């Protein structure tokens, strides 16, 4: 009976995930707590259902722990992020009612003075180093039905980070994809550009293309409502800064009404707010003093002159010891810096891959050296597997499955049931065969030394991939552009 209900458990879990996301979208503009709870439960339902599917599909007890622990951990992480957002907004003394800037509405920006102000997920305005900063978390696009609302919850959350500037014409500076090819291949940066710009709103007025410098125009596209304003902004010093700073290679910068802003995929976090705000402040510091002519412009110039935009002064003690040193090293090697969430997820994925591979390989090595525990496995079920089907002259083969055996054994007075792949001669149901148990957690079954060798070979891939993640995250190699520049200087 349980086997018949298993598919419905899986369907029900995904339906529950969808319903929870629908509730989260309904509560989005009403209650932060209810939205956070629904999102956390939806993540738990999604991961729990997926891991249950893996457990039932592989008929293995291996993922069973993850079936309970991982969904709880992911739900806790989602709830923690929402609570953390409320904490840092309150700690910085931010106000939720903006006094300047623009808000996104149906893919366009509108002034906050609009009588029909668009709804957003959250806003936070505060002063930092003399600058007024505004963060706006919003859902990209206008939901048209249930599925669009769910899609926005899953992959449609964006953040505008704005800095107050004197009111003036509109100017958009957008990085181009494939701008560094064919000399430098940058697929990850191109993907980030595409993702950031996909949910970025556009200024409400008509803009015309503007070209100034061939090298700059190859890497960035510029549109403006006032070519003279664009020419005054894009001085040689500004163009040099934009072309050499990693941040500008993946972020769009917009002068829109009384704000200079950038949009980025993801929710409103302290790290995203301060990191993007710092780059906007650095850009403001090199703008031409004659760009705006007003009393407000004079005060803005005094603010930019006093503002401390160095990494340590801007972040204070918020950046974290490890990530601060890591990002300094990555930026020196022309690699994009990592956020705290990205660093945590990369480290977690690498740790899981490395630890699981080392455990499996260690069990295999110990069994091959006679350190395993021999037990009698009574076979209760077998699956002889299926050979792959090869068609056509190309010789491509599809399908196929490995042989598996399920049985029971007694260890320390307790009876255990386990399912394992089988590479030796297939036993029959009711047979009792000798197998070896690995001495380390989770004590996998090995039917022979050849099976242990196969596990070692199979685990090499996740082990090497996990080590590669650690390498490219913590000790990246200098980019090709930096290496070529160093070689040119060395031979000059």
Tab-separated table of C-alpha atoms in Angstrom:
chain	number	residue	atom	x	y	z
A	1	UNK	CA	0.000	0.000	0.000
A	2	UNK	CA	2.832	2.386	0.877
A	3	UNK	CA	4.449	1.760	-2.513
A	4	UNK	CA	1.195	2.713	-4.264
A	5	UNK	CA	0.978	5.968	-2.300
A	6	UNK	CA	4.601	7.034	-2.884
A	7	UNK	CA	3.917	8.856	-6.199
A	8	UNK	CA	1.056	10.759	-4.576
A	9	UNK	CA	3.303	11.794	-1.686
A	10	UNK	CA	5.641	13.351	-4.259
A	11	UNK	CA	2.834	15.050	-6.200
A	12	UNK	CA	1.303	16.310	-2.969
A	13	UNK	CA	4.632	17.738	-1.807
A	14	UNK	CA	5.105	19.775	-4.982
A	15	UNK	CA	1.478	20.930	-4.906
A	16	UNK	CA	2.012	22.062	-1.317
A	17	UNK	CA	5.122	23.982	-2.434
A	18	UNK	CA	3.087	25.742	-5.118
A	19	UNK	CA	0.281	26.617	-2.689
A	20	UNK	CA	2.729	28.042	-0.153
A	21	UNK	CA	4.342	30.209	-2.823
A	22	UNK	CA	0.890	31.447	-3.824
A	23	UNK	CA	0.227	32.403	-0.204
A	24	UNK	CA	3.610	34.150	-0.015
A	25	UNK	CA	2.760	36.266	-3.078
A	26	UNK	CA	-0.648	37.128	-1.556
A	27	UNK	CA	0.975	38.233	1.718
A	28	UNK	CA	3.858	40.031	-0.034
A	29	UNK	CA	2.554	43.554	0.493
A	30	UNK	CA	0.629	42.866	3.686
A	31	UNK	CA	2.799	41.058	6.215
A	32	UNK	CA	6.552	40.466	6.195
A	33	UNK	CA	6.277	37.742	8.847
A	34	UNK	CA	3.577	35.771	7.004
A	35	UNK	CA	5.527	36.083	3.750
A	36	UNK	CA	8.699	34.813	5.444
A	37	UNK	CA	6.888	31.868	7.038
A	38	UNK	CA	5.248	30.843	3.745
A	39	UNK	CA	8.539	31.128	1.841
A	40	UNK	CA	10.395	29.108	4.491
A	41	UNK	CA	7.749	26.375	4.496
A	42	UNK	CA	7.718	26.271	0.691
A	43	UNK	CA	11.499	25.742	0.645
A	44	UNK	CA	11.148	22.985	3.238
A	45	UNK	CA	8.386	21.312	1.217
A	46	UNK	CA	10.394	21.562	-2.012
A	47	UNK	CA	13.587	20.080	-0.603
A	48	UNK	CA	11.749	17.516	1.497
A	49	UNK	CA	9.744	16.258	-1.474
A	50	UNK	CA	12.791	16.143	-3.730
A	51	UNK	CA	14.858	14.224	-1.210
A	52	UNK	CA	11.967	11.853	-0.526
A	53	UNK	CA	11.747	11.260	-4.284
A	54	UNK	CA	15.472	10.459	-4.343
A	55	UNK	CA	15.056	8.115	-1.391
A	56	UNK	CA	12.125	6.285	-2.971
A	57	UNK	CA	13.581	6.317	-6.481
A	58	UNK	CA	16.971	4.951	-5.514
A	59	UNK	CA	15.518	2.704	-2.829
A	60	UNK	CA	18.363	3.763	-0.620
A	61	UNK	CA	18.429	4.879	2.979
A	62	UNK	CA	21.325	7.257	2.265
A	63	UNK	CA	19.305	10.450	1.624
A	64	UNK	CA	16.920	9.779	4.503
A	65	UNK	CA	18.861	12.015	6.899
A	66	UNK	CA	18.917	14.792	4.342
A	67	UNK	CA	15.178	14.311	3.874
A	68	UNK	CA	14.740	15.662	7.403
A	69	UNK	CA	17.785	17.844	8.054
A	70	UNK	CA	18.250	19.714	4.777
A	71	UNK	CA	14.648	21.013	4.485
A	72	UNK	CA	14.759	22.169	8.105
A	73	UNK	CA	18.098	23.877	7.503
A	74	UNK	CA	16.865	25.577	4.306
A	75	UNK	CA	13.646	26.744	5.958
A	76	UNK	CA	15.637	28.101	8.891
A	77	UNK	CA	17.989	29.871	6.489
A	78	UNK	CA	15.087	31.517	4.631
A	79	UNK	CA	13.466	32.682	7.867
A	80	UNK	CA	16.823	33.897	9.177
A	81	UNK	CA	17.388	36.033	6.079
A	82	UNK	CA	14.066	37.798	6.524
A	83	UNK	CA	14.660	38.400	10.240
A	84	UNK	CA	18.200	39.559	9.509
A	85	UNK	CA	16.851	42.038	6.967
A	86	UNK	CA	14.528	43.566	9.551
A	87	UNK	CA	17.380	43.639	12.092
A	88	UNK	CA	19.900	45.537	9.967
A	89	UNK	CA	17.278	47.995	8.721
A	90	UNK	CA	16.374	48.773	12.327
A	91	UNK	CA	20.020	48.880	13.436
A	92	UNK	CA	20.985	51.417	10.771
A	93	UNK	CA	18.048	53.604	11.718
A	94	UNK	CA	16.586	53.353	8.234
A	95	UNK	CA	13.150	54.724	7.444
A	96	UNK	CA	10.728	52.891	5.182
A	97	UNK	CA	9.160	56.029	3.687
A	98	UNK	CA	11.519	57.276	0.913
A	99	UNK	CA	12.159	60.991	0.507
A	100	UNK	CA	13.867	60.847	-2.901
A	101	UNK	CA	14.513	58.549	-5.812
A	102	UNK	CA	12.422	56.429	-8.123
A	103	UNK	CA	10.318	53.296	-7.766
A	104	UNK	CA	9.793	50.522	-10.338
A	105	UNK	CA	6.380	50.045	-11.916
A	106	UNK	CA	5.721	47.602	-14.763
A	107	UNK	CA	9.294	47.748	-16.026
A	108	UNK	CA	9.577	51.551	-15.820
A	109	UNK	CA	10.734	53.961	-13.132
A	110	UNK	CA	8.440	56.588	-11.658
A	111	UNK	CA	9.151	59.368	-9.175
A	112	UNK	CA	8.158	58.846	-5.562
A	113	UNK	CA	5.957	61.921	-5.902
A	114	UNK	CA	3.600	59.983	-8.204
A	115	UNK	CA	0.091	59.992	-6.672
A	116	UNK	CA	-0.385	56.317	-7.503
A	117	UNK	CA	2.843	55.060	-5.958
A	118	UNK	CA	3.671	51.452	-6.986
A	119	UNK	CA	3.881	48.752	-4.350
A	120	UNK	CA	7.227	47.285	-3.406
A	121	UNK	CA	8.281	44.452	-1.147
A	122	UNK	CA	10.386	46.667	1.128
A	123	UNK	CA	12.156	50.028	1.148
A	124	UNK	CA	14.884	51.375	3.438
A	125	UNK	CA	16.460	54.842	3.378
A	126	UNK	CA	19.356	55.973	5.567
A	127	UNK	CA	22.448	58.211	5.597
A	128	UNK	CA	25.898	56.703	5.224
A	129	UNK	CA	29.142	58.688	5.012
A	130	UNK	CA	27.030	61.773	4.324
A	131	UNK	CA	25.257	60.233	1.325
A	132	UNK	CA	21.550	59.456	1.306
A	133	UNK	CA	21.013	55.850	0.230
A	134	UNK	CA	17.740	54.153	-0.650
A	135	UNK	CA	17.160	50.431	-1.108
A	136	UNK	CA	14.033	49.135	-2.851
A	137	UNK	CA	13.199	45.419	-2.977
A	138	UNK	CA	10.623	44.600	-5.641
A	139	UNK	CA	9.230	41.851	-7.836
A	140	UNK	CA	10.170	42.133	-11.501
A	141	UNK	CA	7.298	42.479	-13.939
A	142	UNK	CA	3.608	42.693	-13.217
A	143	UNK	CA	2.160	39.324	-12.106
A	144	UNK	CA	-0.520	38.166	-14.521
A	145	UNK	CA	-2.150	35.256	-12.760
A	146	UNK	CA	-1.074	32.687	-10.218
A	147	UNK	CA	1.870	31.234	-12.118
A	148	UNK	CA	3.476	34.641	-12.656
A	149	UNK	CA	3.124	35.430	-8.955
A	150	UNK	CA	4.813	32.148	-8.062
A	151	UNK	CA	7.572	32.781	-10.622
A	152	UNK	CA	8.253	36.159	-9.040
A	153	UNK	CA	8.632	34.503	-5.642
A	154	UNK	CA	11.039	31.888	-7.040
A	155	UNK	CA	13.255	33.931	-9.341
A	156	UNK	CA	11.887	37.459	-9.712
A	157	UNK	CA	13.135	39.381	-6.664
A	158	UNK	CA	15.348	42.379	-7.446
A	159	UNK	CA	16.818	45.311	-5.550
A	160	UNK	CA	17.354	48.941	-6.547
A	161	UNK	CA	20.146	50.697	-4.665
A	162	UNK	CA	19.881	54.465	-5.083
A	163	UNK	CA	22.006	57.406	-4.041
A	164	UNK	CA	20.658	60.947	-3.952
A	165	UNK	CA	22.179	63.321	-6.508
A	166	UNK	CA	21.068	66.723	-7.808
A	167	UNK	CA	18.164	66.451	-10.247
A	168	UNK	CA	19.211	66.377	-13.875
A	169	UNK	CA	18.879	64.636	-17.242
A	170	UNK	CA	18.646	60.888	-17.653
A	171	UNK	CA	21.714	58.775	-18.465
A	172	UNK	CA	22.006	54.970	-18.647
A	173	UNK	CA	25.406	53.218	-18.723
A	174	UNK	CA	24.957	49.485	-19.415
A	175	UNK	CA	27.685	46.826	-19.678
A	176	UNK	CA	27.599	44.742	-22.842
A	177	UNK	CA	27.749	40.951	-22.928
A	178	UNK	CA	30.692	39.380	-24.773
A	179	UNK	CA	32.420	42.752	-24.510
A	180	UNK	CA	35.811	41.202	-23.762
A	181	UNK	CA	35.731	38.565	-26.506
A	182	UNK	CA	37.555	37.196	-28.388
A	183	UNK	CA	40.504	38.098	-26.142
A	184	UNK	CA	38.769	37.086	-22.896
A	185	UNK	CA	35.880	34.651	-22.490
A	186	UNK	CA	33.633	35.741	-19.594
A	187	UNK	CA	30.511	33.511	-19.512
A	188	UNK	CA	29.869	33.961	-15.776
A	189	UNK	CA	30.066	37.736	-15.998
A	190	UNK	CA	27.829	37.726	-19.090
A	191	UNK	CA	25.280	35.603	-17.216
A	192	UNK	CA	25.319	38.058	-14.301
A	193	UNK	CA	24.864	41.016	-16.670
A	194	UNK	CA	21.896	39.322	-18.313
A	195	UNK	CA	20.321	38.387	-14.985
A	196	UNK	CA	20.736	41.876	-13.500
A	197	UNK	CA	19.368	43.636	-16.562
A	198	UNK	CA	16.437	41.227	-16.968
A	199	UNK	CA	14.660	42.714	-13.956
A	200	UNK	CA	16.054	46.232	-14.166
A	201	UNK	CA	13.402	48.919	-14.826
A	202	UNK	CA	13.936	51.480	-17.575
A	203	UNK	CA	13.644	55.244	-17.200
A	204	UNK	CA	10.264	56.583	-18.220
A	205	UNK	CA	11.413	59.013	-20.916
A	206	UNK	CA	12.708	58.426	-24.429
A	207	UNK	CA	16.480	58.061	-24.673
A	208	UNK	CA	18.910	58.218	-27.581
A	209	UNK	CA	22.123	56.280	-28.068
A	210	UNK	CA	25.342	58.143	-27.331
A	211	UNK	CA	28.852	57.220	-28.485
A	212	UNK	CA	32.050	58.869	-27.350
A	213	UNK	CA	35.033	56.520	-27.364
A	214	UNK	CA	35.407	53.332	-29.501
A	215	UNK	CA	37.036	51.242	-26.760
A	216	UNK	CA	34.490	52.328	-24.158
A	217	UNK	CA	31.563	51.919	-26.581
A	218	UNK	CA	32.664	48.343	-27.329
A	219	UNK	CA	32.234	47.412	-23.675
A	220	UNK	CA	29.353	49.665	-22.605
A	221	UNK	CA	26.244	51.043	-24.233
A	222	UNK	CA	25.159	54.576	-23.316
A	223	UNK	CA	21.731	56.146	-23.791
A	224	UNK	CA	20.711	59.578	-22.608
A	225	UNK	CA	18.122	62.330	-22.835
A	226	UNK	CA	20.866	64.984	-23.040
A	227	UNK	CA	24.075	64.259	-25.012
A	228	UNK	CA	25.873	67.221	-23.431
A	229	UNK	CA	25.141	65.854	-19.946
A	230	UNK	CA	26.473	62.434	-21.004
A	231	UNK	CA	29.637	64.054	-22.347
A	232	UNK	CA	30.210	65.897	-19.057
A	233	UNK	CA	29.677	62.711	-17.029
A	234	UNK	CA	31.846	60.413	-19.152
A	235	UNK	CA	35.142	62.230	-18.785
A	236	UNK	CA	38.364	60.344	-19.353
A	237	UNK	CA	38.766	59.705	-15.616
A	238	UNK	CA	35.223	58.344	-15.305
A	239	UNK	CA	35.587	56.099	-18.364
A	240	UNK	CA	38.877	54.736	-17.037
A	241	UNK	CA	37.292	53.974	-13.659
A	242	UNK	CA	34.285	52.229	-15.227
A	243	UNK	CA	36.419	50.119	-17.541
A	244	UNK	CA	38.886	48.989	-14.869
A	245	UNK	CA	36.524	48.374	-11.910
A	246	UNK	CA	35.081	44.853	-11.788
A	247	UNK	CA	31.785	46.056	-10.325
A	248	UNK	CA	30.896	48.178	-13.354
A	249	UNK	CA	31.494	45.212	-15.678
A	250	UNK	CA	28.292	43.561	-14.420
A	251	UNK	CA	26.182	46.449	-13.069
A	252	UNK	CA	24.160	49.053	-14.906
A	253	UNK	CA	24.365	52.658	-13.633
A	254	UNK	CA	21.473	55.049	-14.229
A	255	UNK	CA	21.115	58.792	-13.564
A	256	UNK	CA	17.354	59.187	-13.201
A	257	UNK	CA	15.694	62.335	-11.831
A	258	UNK	CA	17.266	62.988	-8.391
A	259	UNK	CA	18.974	59.624	-7.958
A	260	UNK	CA	21.806	57.551	-9.321
A	261	UNK	CA	20.900	53.875	-9.069
A	262	UNK	CA	21.751	50.331	-10.001
A	263	UNK	CA	19.635	47.178	-10.043
A	264	UNK	CA	20.727	43.702	-8.968
A	265	UNK	CA	19.042	40.322	-8.789
A	266	UNK	CA	18.240	39.248	-5.229
A	267	UNK	CA	16.650	40.621	-2.109
A	268	UNK	CA	17.510	43.752	-0.152
A	269	UNK	CA	20.418	42.898	2.148
A	270	UNK	CA	22.827	45.059	4.111
A	271	UNK	CA	25.710	43.693	2.092
A	272	UNK	CA	24.051	44.442	-1.261
A	273	UNK	CA	22.977	47.881	-0.040
A	274	UNK	CA	26.400	48.955	1.218
A	275	UNK	CA	28.404	47.285	-1.560
A	276	UNK	CA	26.461	48.866	-4.408
A	277	UNK	CA	26.139	52.161	-2.518
A	278	UNK	CA	29.919	52.313	-2.110
A	279	UNK	CA	30.505	51.950	-5.856
A	280	UNK	CA	27.950	54.680	-6.576
A	281	UNK	CA	29.706	56.946	-4.047
A	282	UNK	CA	33.077	56.209	-5.668
A	283	UNK	CA	31.652	57.168	-9.049
A	284	UNK	CA	30.131	60.349	-7.614
A	285	UNK	CA	33.528	61.343	-6.226
A	286	UNK	CA	35.116	61.527	-9.708
A	287	UNK	CA	32.269	63.306	-11.491
A	288	UNK	CA	32.987	66.746	-12.910
A	289	UNK	CA	32.349	69.559	-10.360
A	290	UNK	CA	30.539	71.565	-13.055
A	291	UNK	CA	28.068	68.781	-13.829
A	292	UNK	CA	25.217	70.416	-11.910
A	293	UNK	CA	24.767	74.110	-11.198
A	294	UNK	CA	22.544	74.645	-8.170
A	295	UNK	CA	22.659	75.122	-4.421
A	296	UNK	CA	21.873	71.424	-4.066
A	297	UNK	CA	24.847	70.598	-6.306
A	298	UNK	CA	27.213	72.604	-4.092
A	299	UNK	CA	26.093	70.653	-1.032
A	300	UNK	CA	26.445	67.380	-2.952
A	301	UNK	CA	30.034	68.240	-3.880
A	302	UNK	CA	30.827	68.922	-0.212
A	303	UNK	CA	29.347	65.524	0.713
A	304	UNK	CA	31.358	63.641	-1.923
A	305	UNK	CA	34.547	65.405	-0.816
A	306	UNK	CA	34.049	64.335	2.815
A	307	UNK	CA	32.797	60.795	2.175
A	308	UNK	CA	35.214	57.948	2.997
A	309	UNK	CA	34.787	55.282	0.305
A	310	UNK	CA	37.673	52.977	1.242
A	311	UNK	CA	36.607	49.393	1.952
A	312	UNK	CA	37.334	49.505	5.687
A	313	UNK	CA	35.891	52.970	6.277
A	314	UNK	CA	32.699	52.262	4.328
A	315	UNK	CA	31.904	48.857	5.828
A	316	UNK	CA	33.370	49.330	9.291
A	317	UNK	CA	33.200	46.017	11.140
A	318	UNK	CA	30.381	44.625	9.003
A	319	UNK	CA	32.403	43.029	6.186
A	320	UNK	CA	33.801	40.083	8.149
A	321	UNK	CA	37.445	39.118	8.544
A	322	UNK	CA	37.480	36.182	6.123
A	323	UNK	CA	35.432	37.722	3.319
A	324	UNK	CA	37.268	41.057	3.507
A	325	UNK	CA	40.664	39.438	2.888
A	326	UNK	CA	39.195	37.067	0.314
A	327	UNK	CA	37.525	39.798	-1.745
A	328	UNK	CA	40.647	41.945	-1.677
A	329	UNK	CA	42.601	39.017	-3.080
A	330	UNK	CA	39.928	38.246	-5.692
A	331	UNK	CA	39.704	41.857	-6.888
A	332	UNK	CA	43.507	42.054	-7.169
A	333	UNK	CA	43.334	39.012	-9.466
A	334	UNK	CA	40.515	40.541	-11.582
A	335	UNK	CA	37.878	38.186	-10.165
A	336	UNK	CA	34.395	39.214	-9.102
A	337	UNK	CA	34.013	39.496	-5.289
A	338	UNK	CA	31.710	37.078	-3.491
A	339	UNK	CA	28.833	37.893	-1.157
A	340	UNK	CA	28.475	36.268	2.245
A	341	UNK	CA	25.590	34.099	0.988
A	342	UNK	CA	27.531	33.025	-2.099
A	343	UNK	CA	30.607	32.229	-0.009
A	344	UNK	CA	28.540	30.217	2.480
A	345	UNK	CA	26.763	28.230	-0.255
A	346	UNK	CA	29.979	27.515	-2.177
A	347	UNK	CA	31.695	26.394	1.008
A	348	UNK	CA	28.739	24.206	2.003
A	349	UNK	CA	28.498	22.519	-1.408
A	350	UNK	CA	32.244	21.917	-1.511
A	351	UNK	CA	32.264	20.550	2.052
A	352	UNK	CA	29.381	18.135	1.339
A	353	UNK	CA	31.039	16.845	-1.836
A	354	UNK	CA	34.477	16.471	-0.276
A	355	UNK	CA	33.329	14.925	3.025
A	356	UNK	CA	30.923	12.454	1.380
A	357	UNK	CA	33.536	11.427	-1.201
A	358	UNK	CA	36.258	11.018	1.448
A	359	UNK	CA	33.940	8.940	3.661
A	360	UNK	CA	32.966	6.631	0.802
A	361	UNK	CA	36.559	6.262	-0.380
A	362	UNK	CA	37.808	5.676	3.174
A	363	UNK	CA	35.231	2.922	3.703
A	364	UNK	CA	36.338	1.337	0.437
A	365	UNK	CA	40.034	1.467	1.316
A	366	UNK	CA	39.433	0.029	4.791
A	367	UNK	CA	37.328	-2.826	3.392
A	368	UNK	CA	40.001	-3.615	0.795
A	369	UNK	CA	42.525	-3.826	3.654
A	370	UNK	CA	40.405	-6.209	5.685
A	371	UNK	CA	39.038	-3.676	8.169
A	372	UNK	CA	35.375	-4.198	7.257
A	373	UNK	CA	32.784	-6.193	9.203
A	374	UNK	CA	31.622	-9.407	7.507
A	375	UNK	CA	27.889	-10.109	7.789
A	376	UNK	CA	25.377	-12.477	6.175
A	377	UNK	CA	22.990	-10.675	3.846
A	378	UNK	CA	19.681	-12.450	3.275
A	379	UNK	CA	18.407	-11.395	-0.147
A	380	UNK	CA	14.771	-10.238	-0.161
A	381	UNK	CA	14.614	-8.504	-3.565
A	382	UNK	CA	16.739	-8.254	-6.720
A	383	UNK	CA	16.784	-6.078	-9.807
A	384	UNK	CA	19.011	-7.368	-12.594
A	385	UNK	CA	19.134	-3.945	-14.238
A	386	UNK	CA	18.780	-3.157	-17.908
A	387	UNK	CA	21.361	-2.857	-20.628
A	388	UNK	CA	21.536	0.473	-22.494
A	389	UNK	CA	19.744	0.645	-25.833
A	390	UNK	CA	21.957	1.674	-28.765
A	391	UNK	CA	20.366	2.895	-31.988
A	392	UNK	CA	21.535	4.287	-35.295
A	393	UNK	CA	24.916	4.465	-36.931
A	394	UNK	CA	26.187	7.019	-34.407
A	395	UNK	CA	26.364	4.360	-31.727
A	396	UNK	CA	24.724	6.564	-29.089
A	397	UNK	CA	23.257	4.574	-26.225
A	398	UNK	CA	20.446	5.617	-23.903
A	399	UNK	CA	18.781	4.133	-20.856
A	400	UNK	CA	20.198	1.304	-18.826
A	401	UNK	CA	20.310	0.770	-15.087
A	402	UNK	CA	22.609	-0.956	-12.624
A	403	UNK	CA	21.753	-4.230	-10.919
A	404	UNK	CA	20.575	-3.865	-7.306
A	405	UNK	CA	20.031	-6.121	-4.364
A	406	UNK	CA	18.020	-5.566	-1.204
A	407	UNK	CA	18.429	-7.684	1.892
A	408	UNK	CA	18.566	-7.888	5.655
A	409	UNK	CA	21.474	-8.533	7.979
A	410	UNK	CA	22.019	-8.726	11.732
A	411	UNK	CA	24.585	-6.505	13.428
A	412	UNK	CA	25.008	-6.146	17.207
A	413	UNK	CA	21.734	-7.926	17.774
A	414	UNK	CA	19.727	-5.586	15.514
A	415	UNK	CA	18.290	-6.379	12.100
A	416	UNK	CA	19.028	-3.884	9.334
A	417	UNK	CA	17.637	-3.550	5.824
A	418	UNK	CA	19.736	-2.111	3.028
A	419	UNK	CA	19.669	-1.746	-0.760
A	420	UNK	CA	22.918	-1.650	-2.710
A	421	UNK	CA	24.207	-1.857	-6.252
A	422	UNK	CA	25.551	-5.265	-7.223
A	423	UNK	CA	28.490	-5.906	-9.543
A	424	UNK	CA	29.083	-9.624	-8.873
A	425	UNK	CA	27.041	-12.666	-9.937
A	426	UNK	CA	23.414	-12.014	-9.062
A	427	UNK	CA	22.019	-14.041	-6.141
A	428	UNK	CA	18.412	-15.211	-5.980
A	429	UNK	CA	15.742	-14.163	-3.515
A	430	UNK	CA	16.227	-16.161	-0.318
A	431	UNK	CA	19.979	-16.670	-0.804
A	432	UNK	CA	22.378	-15.719	1.983
A	433	UNK	CA	25.609	-14.092	0.777
A	434	UNK	CA	28.681	-12.820	2.590
A	435	UNK	CA	29.223	-9.044	2.349
A	436	UNK	CA	31.479	-6.499	4.019
A	437	UNK	CA	30.270	-3.421	5.919
A	438	UNK	CA	32.340	-0.279	5.848
A	439	UNK	CA	33.601	0.591	9.361
A	440	UNK	CA	32.821	4.326	9.018
A	441	UNK	CA	29.468	6.083	8.975
A	442	UNK	CA	27.107	5.185	7.206
A	443	UNK	CA	28.512	1.620	6.935
A	444	UNK	CA	27.819	0.908	3.239
A	445	UNK	CA	27.738	-2.637	1.875
A	446	UNK	CA	30.514	-4.007	-0.354
A	447	UNK	CA	29.953	-7.340	-2.045
A	448	UNK	CA	33.579	-7.642	-3.160
A	449	UNK	CA	36.917	-5.880	-3.415
A	450	UNK	CA	36.136	-4.978	-7.019
A	451	UNK	CA	33.018	-3.145	-5.842
A	452	UNK	CA	35.153	-1.172	-3.371
A	453	UNK	CA	37.525	-0.218	-6.189
A	454	UNK	CA	34.555	0.971	-8.260
A	455	UNK	CA	33.388	3.224	-5.429
A	456	UNK	CA	36.850	4.803	-5.189
A	457	UNK	CA	36.874	5.499	-8.922
A	458	UNK	CA	33.320	6.901	-8.854
A	459	UNK	CA	34.034	9.206	-5.906
A	460	UNK	CA	37.034	10.793	-7.582
A	461	UNK	CA	34.759	13.133	-9.564
A	462	UNK	CA	32.869	14.728	-6.625
A	463	UNK	CA	36.118	14.920	-4.649
A	464	UNK	CA	37.983	16.738	-7.428
A	465	UNK	CA	34.991	18.956	-8.185
A	466	UNK	CA	34.659	19.942	-4.526
A	467	UNK	CA	38.371	20.763	-4.360
A	468	UNK	CA	37.998	22.795	-7.549
A	469	UNK	CA	35.204	24.861	-5.958
A	470	UNK	CA	37.473	25.568	-2.975
A	471	UNK	CA	40.336	26.495	-5.284
A	472	UNK	CA	38.428	28.934	-7.522
A	473	UNK	CA	36.666	30.493	-4.522
A	474	UNK	CA	39.467	30.936	-2.000
A	475	UNK	CA	42.608	30.766	-4.152
A	476	UNK	CA	41.572	31.819	-7.662
A	477	UNK	CA	44.032	32.146	-10.472
A	478	UNK	CA	44.580	35.594	-11.925
A	479	UNK	CA	42.384	36.241	-14.937
A	480	UNK	CA	43.827	35.906	-18.404
A	481	UNK	CA	43.708	39.678	-18.855
A	482	UNK	CA	45.848	40.227	-15.745
A	483	UNK	CA	48.284	37.468	-16.752
A	484	UNK	CA	48.745	38.953	-20.233
A	485	UNK	CA	49.242	42.418	-18.747
A	486	UNK	CA	51.891	41.099	-16.349
A	487	UNK	CA	53.655	39.232	-19.161
A	488	UNK	CA	53.689	42.380	-21.271
A	489	UNK	CA	55.172	44.415	-18.417
A	490	UNK	CA	57.765	41.722	-17.707
A	491	UNK	CA	58.985	41.698	-21.311
A	492	UNK	CA	58.863	45.483	-21.764
